[in-house]
Coordinates of C-alpha atoms in Angstrom, one line a residue:
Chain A
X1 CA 0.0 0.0 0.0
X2 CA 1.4 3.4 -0.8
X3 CA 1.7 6.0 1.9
X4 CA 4.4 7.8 4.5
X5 CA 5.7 6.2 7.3
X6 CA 7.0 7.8 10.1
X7 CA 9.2 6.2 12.9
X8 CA 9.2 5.6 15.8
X9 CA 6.1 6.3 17.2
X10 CA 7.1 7.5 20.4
X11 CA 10.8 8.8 21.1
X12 CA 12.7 10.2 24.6
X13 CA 15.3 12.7 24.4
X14 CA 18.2 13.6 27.3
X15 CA 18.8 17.1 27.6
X16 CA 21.7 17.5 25.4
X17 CA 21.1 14.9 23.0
X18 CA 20.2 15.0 19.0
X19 CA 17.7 12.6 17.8
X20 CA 16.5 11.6 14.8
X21 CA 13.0 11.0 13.4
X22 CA 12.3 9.2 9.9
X23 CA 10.2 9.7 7.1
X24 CA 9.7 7.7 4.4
X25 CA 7.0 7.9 1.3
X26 CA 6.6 5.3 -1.2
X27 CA 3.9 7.9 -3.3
X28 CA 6.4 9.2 -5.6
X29 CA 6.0 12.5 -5.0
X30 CA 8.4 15.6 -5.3
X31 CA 7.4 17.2 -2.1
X32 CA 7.7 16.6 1.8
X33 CA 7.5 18.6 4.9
X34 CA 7.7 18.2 8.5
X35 CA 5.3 19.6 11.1
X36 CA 5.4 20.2 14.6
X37 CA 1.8 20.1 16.4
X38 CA 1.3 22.0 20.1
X39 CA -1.8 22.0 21.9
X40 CA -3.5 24.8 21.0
X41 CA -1.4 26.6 18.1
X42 CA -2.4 23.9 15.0
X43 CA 0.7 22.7 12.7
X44 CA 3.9 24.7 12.6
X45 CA 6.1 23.9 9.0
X46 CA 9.8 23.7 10.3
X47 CA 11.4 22.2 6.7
X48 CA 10.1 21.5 3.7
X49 CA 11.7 20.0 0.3
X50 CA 10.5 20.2 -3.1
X51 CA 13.3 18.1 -4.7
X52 CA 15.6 16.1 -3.8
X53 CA 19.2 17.2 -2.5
X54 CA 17.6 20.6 -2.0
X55 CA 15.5 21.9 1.1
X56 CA 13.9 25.3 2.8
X57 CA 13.5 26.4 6.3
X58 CA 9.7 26.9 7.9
X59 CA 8.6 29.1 10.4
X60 CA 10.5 27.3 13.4
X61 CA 13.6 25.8 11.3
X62 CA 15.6 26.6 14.4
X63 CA 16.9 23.6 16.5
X64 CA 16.3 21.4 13.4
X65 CA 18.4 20.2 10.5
X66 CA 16.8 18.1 7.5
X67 CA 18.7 16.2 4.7
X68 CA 16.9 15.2 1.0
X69 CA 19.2 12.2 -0.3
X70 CA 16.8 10.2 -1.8
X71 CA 13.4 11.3 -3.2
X72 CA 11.7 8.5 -0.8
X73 CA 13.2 9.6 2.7
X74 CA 13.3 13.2 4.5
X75 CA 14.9 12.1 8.4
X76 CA 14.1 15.2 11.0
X77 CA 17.0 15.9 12.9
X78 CA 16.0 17.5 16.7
X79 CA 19.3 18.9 17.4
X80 CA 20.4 19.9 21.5
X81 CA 19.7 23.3 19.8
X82 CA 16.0 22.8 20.0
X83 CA 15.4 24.2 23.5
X84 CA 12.0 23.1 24.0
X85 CA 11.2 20.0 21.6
X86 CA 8.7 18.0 23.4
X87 CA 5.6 18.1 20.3
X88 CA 3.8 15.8 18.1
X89 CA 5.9 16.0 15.0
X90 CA 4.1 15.2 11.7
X91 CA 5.9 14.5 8.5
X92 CA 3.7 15.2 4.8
X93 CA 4.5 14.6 1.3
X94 CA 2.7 16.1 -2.1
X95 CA 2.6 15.5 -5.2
X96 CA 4.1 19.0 -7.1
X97 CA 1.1 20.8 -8.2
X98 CA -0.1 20.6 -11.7
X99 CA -3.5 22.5 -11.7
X100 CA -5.7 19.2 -10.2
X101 CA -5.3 20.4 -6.6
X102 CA -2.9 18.2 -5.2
X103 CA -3.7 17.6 -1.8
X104 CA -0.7 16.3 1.4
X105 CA -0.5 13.4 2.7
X106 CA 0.4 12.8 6.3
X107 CA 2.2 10.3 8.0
X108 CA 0.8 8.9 11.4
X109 CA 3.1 11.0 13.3
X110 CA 6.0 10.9 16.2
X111 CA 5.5 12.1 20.0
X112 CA 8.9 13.3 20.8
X113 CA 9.1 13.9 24.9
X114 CA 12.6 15.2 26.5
X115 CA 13.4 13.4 29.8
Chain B
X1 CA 2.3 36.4 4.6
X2 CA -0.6 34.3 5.1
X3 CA -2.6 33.6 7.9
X4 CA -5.4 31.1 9.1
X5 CA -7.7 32.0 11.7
X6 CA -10.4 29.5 13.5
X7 CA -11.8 31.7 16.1
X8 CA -13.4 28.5 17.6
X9 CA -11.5 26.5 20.1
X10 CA -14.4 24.1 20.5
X11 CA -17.5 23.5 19.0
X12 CA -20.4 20.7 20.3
X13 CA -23.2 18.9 18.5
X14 CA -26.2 16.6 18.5
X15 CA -26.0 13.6 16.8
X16 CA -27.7 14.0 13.8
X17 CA -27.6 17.6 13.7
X18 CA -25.9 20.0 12.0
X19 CA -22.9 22.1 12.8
X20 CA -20.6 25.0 11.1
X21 CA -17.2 25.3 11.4
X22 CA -15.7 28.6 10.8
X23 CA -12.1 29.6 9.3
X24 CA -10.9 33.0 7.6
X25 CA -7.9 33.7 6.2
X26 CA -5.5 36.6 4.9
X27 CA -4.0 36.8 1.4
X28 CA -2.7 39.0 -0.9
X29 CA -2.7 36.3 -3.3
X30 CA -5.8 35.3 -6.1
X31 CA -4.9 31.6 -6.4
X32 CA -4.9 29.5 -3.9
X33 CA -6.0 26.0 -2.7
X34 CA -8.1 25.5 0.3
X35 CA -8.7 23.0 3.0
X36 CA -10.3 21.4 5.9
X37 CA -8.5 18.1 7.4
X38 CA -9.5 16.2 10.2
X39 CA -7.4 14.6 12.9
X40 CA -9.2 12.3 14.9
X41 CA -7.6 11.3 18.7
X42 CA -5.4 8.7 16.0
X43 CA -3.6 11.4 15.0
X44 CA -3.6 11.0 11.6
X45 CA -4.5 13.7 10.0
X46 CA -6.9 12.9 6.8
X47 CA -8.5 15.0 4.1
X48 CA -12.1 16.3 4.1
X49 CA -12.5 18.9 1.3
X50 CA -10.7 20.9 -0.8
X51 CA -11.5 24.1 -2.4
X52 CA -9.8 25.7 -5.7
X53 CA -10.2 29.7 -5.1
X54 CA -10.9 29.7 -8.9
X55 CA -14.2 28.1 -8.3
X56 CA -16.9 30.2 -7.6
X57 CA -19.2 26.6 -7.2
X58 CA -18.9 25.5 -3.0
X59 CA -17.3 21.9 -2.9
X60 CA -19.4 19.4 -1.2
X61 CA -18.5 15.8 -0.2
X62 CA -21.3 13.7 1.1
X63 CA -22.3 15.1 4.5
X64 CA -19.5 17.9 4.2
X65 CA -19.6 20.9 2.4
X66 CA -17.9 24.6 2.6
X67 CA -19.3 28.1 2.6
X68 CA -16.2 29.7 0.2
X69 CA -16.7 33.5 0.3
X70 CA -13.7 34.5 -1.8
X71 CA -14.4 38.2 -1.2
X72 CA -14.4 38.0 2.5
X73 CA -11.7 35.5 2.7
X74 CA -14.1 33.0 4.4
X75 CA -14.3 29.2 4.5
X76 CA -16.7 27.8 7.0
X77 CA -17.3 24.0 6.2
X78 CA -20.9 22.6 7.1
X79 CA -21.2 19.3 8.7
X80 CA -24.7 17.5 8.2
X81 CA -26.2 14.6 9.8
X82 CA -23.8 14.1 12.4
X83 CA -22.0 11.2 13.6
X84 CA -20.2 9.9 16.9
X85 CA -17.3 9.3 14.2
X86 CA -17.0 13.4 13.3
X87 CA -15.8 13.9 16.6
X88 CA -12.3 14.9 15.9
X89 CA -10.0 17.9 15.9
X90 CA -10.7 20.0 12.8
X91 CA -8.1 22.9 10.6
X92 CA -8.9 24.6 8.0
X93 CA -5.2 25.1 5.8
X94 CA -4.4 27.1 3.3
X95 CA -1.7 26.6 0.2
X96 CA -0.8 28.8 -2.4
X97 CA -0.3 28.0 -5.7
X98 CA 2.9 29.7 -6.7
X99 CA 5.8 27.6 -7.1
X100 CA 7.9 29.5 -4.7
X101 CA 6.1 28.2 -2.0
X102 CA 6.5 24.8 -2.2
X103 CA 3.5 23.9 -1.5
X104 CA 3.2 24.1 2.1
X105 CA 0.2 24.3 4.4
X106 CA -0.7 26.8 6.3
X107 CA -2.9 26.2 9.3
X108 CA -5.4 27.7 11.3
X109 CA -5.4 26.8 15.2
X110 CA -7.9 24.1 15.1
X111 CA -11.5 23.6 16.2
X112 CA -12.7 20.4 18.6
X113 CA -15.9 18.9 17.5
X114 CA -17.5 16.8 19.9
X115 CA -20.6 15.1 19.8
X116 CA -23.3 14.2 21.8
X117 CA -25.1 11.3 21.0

């Protein structure tokens, strides 16, 4: 079945450490993005990609890095940086936009908690 | 820059009934896609309806269906019939249609549906 995957499900971060959280689409599409969800302020975009081996930073890019490789796979990196990174982080992909109205699809999501 | 606003933090209905769920936006922009997704306590975020800004015609899907006033920067989507399944945290998203940016959604806060059987 084609979709995104995101893993793991639920992660624990030490104060100082990086962590990193993986995305991977097998819908062959161009685009993908990564989310972060807080109660009560909707989805914030913190990278996005449009093509691969090239990326832009979101509203909140800072504490994260991102890396495009490979057209399938867009890994979140949570860097010691990131001063307050407990969230639900959300990864999306879509196809690029040819008039039909493309919509984004999500993955199921990763609950990053600091410890 | 563009902006979504859902000036509803939660919203309740009967079963069965009907509910409106309100979302305006700012643009400086004539082209644009717009949409409502639901999130249910899953998490996973999934589609309901999507509306071209070129279309004057409201899209409907089955029970759902949006109020698009383009002039007023409006998009209120109308929930009929009402089910124990609707119950869900809804956003209403905007994306532009200019290459430049990428494609990426903008969100509104989010509105809580509950509902009462």
């Amino acid at each position: 079945d084609g979709g995104i995957t995101q893993s793991p499900k639920y992660l624990f971060r030490k104060e100082g450490q990086n962590v990193t959280l993986s995305c991977e689409q097998n819908l062959n599409h161009d685009a993908m993005y990564w989310y972060r969800q807080d109660p009560g302020q909707g989805l914030r975009l913190i990278y996005y990609s449009q093509i691969v081996n090239d990326f832009q930073k979101g509203d909140i890019a800072e504490g994260y890095s991102v890396s495009r490789e490979k057209k399938e796979s867009f890994p979140l990196t949570v860097t010691s940086a990131q001063k307050n990174p407990t969230a639900f982080y959300l990864c999306a992909s879509s196809a690029r936009d040819r008039g039909i109205g493309t919509e984004a699809f999500f993955g199921q999501g990763t609950r990053l908690t600091v410890v | 820059a563009q902006t979504v606003t859902q000036s509803q933090p939660e919203m309740s209905v009967q079963e069965a009934e009907t509910v409106t769920l309100s979302c305006t936006y700012d643009t400086s922009e004539s082209d644009y896609y717009l949409f409502w997704y639901k999130q249910p306590p899953s998490r996973q975020m999934i589609l309901v309806i999507r509306q071209e800004a070129y279309k004057q015609q409201n899209a409907t899907e089955n029970r759902f269906s949006v109020n698009f006033q383009k002039a007023a920067k409006s998009f209120s989507l109308k929930i009929s019939d009402s089910q124990l399944g609707d119950a869900a945290m809804y956003f209403c998203a905007y994306r532009s249609r200019r290459y430049n940016q990428g494609g990426k959604l903008i969100f509104g806060q989010g509105t809580e549906l509950s509902v009462k059987p």
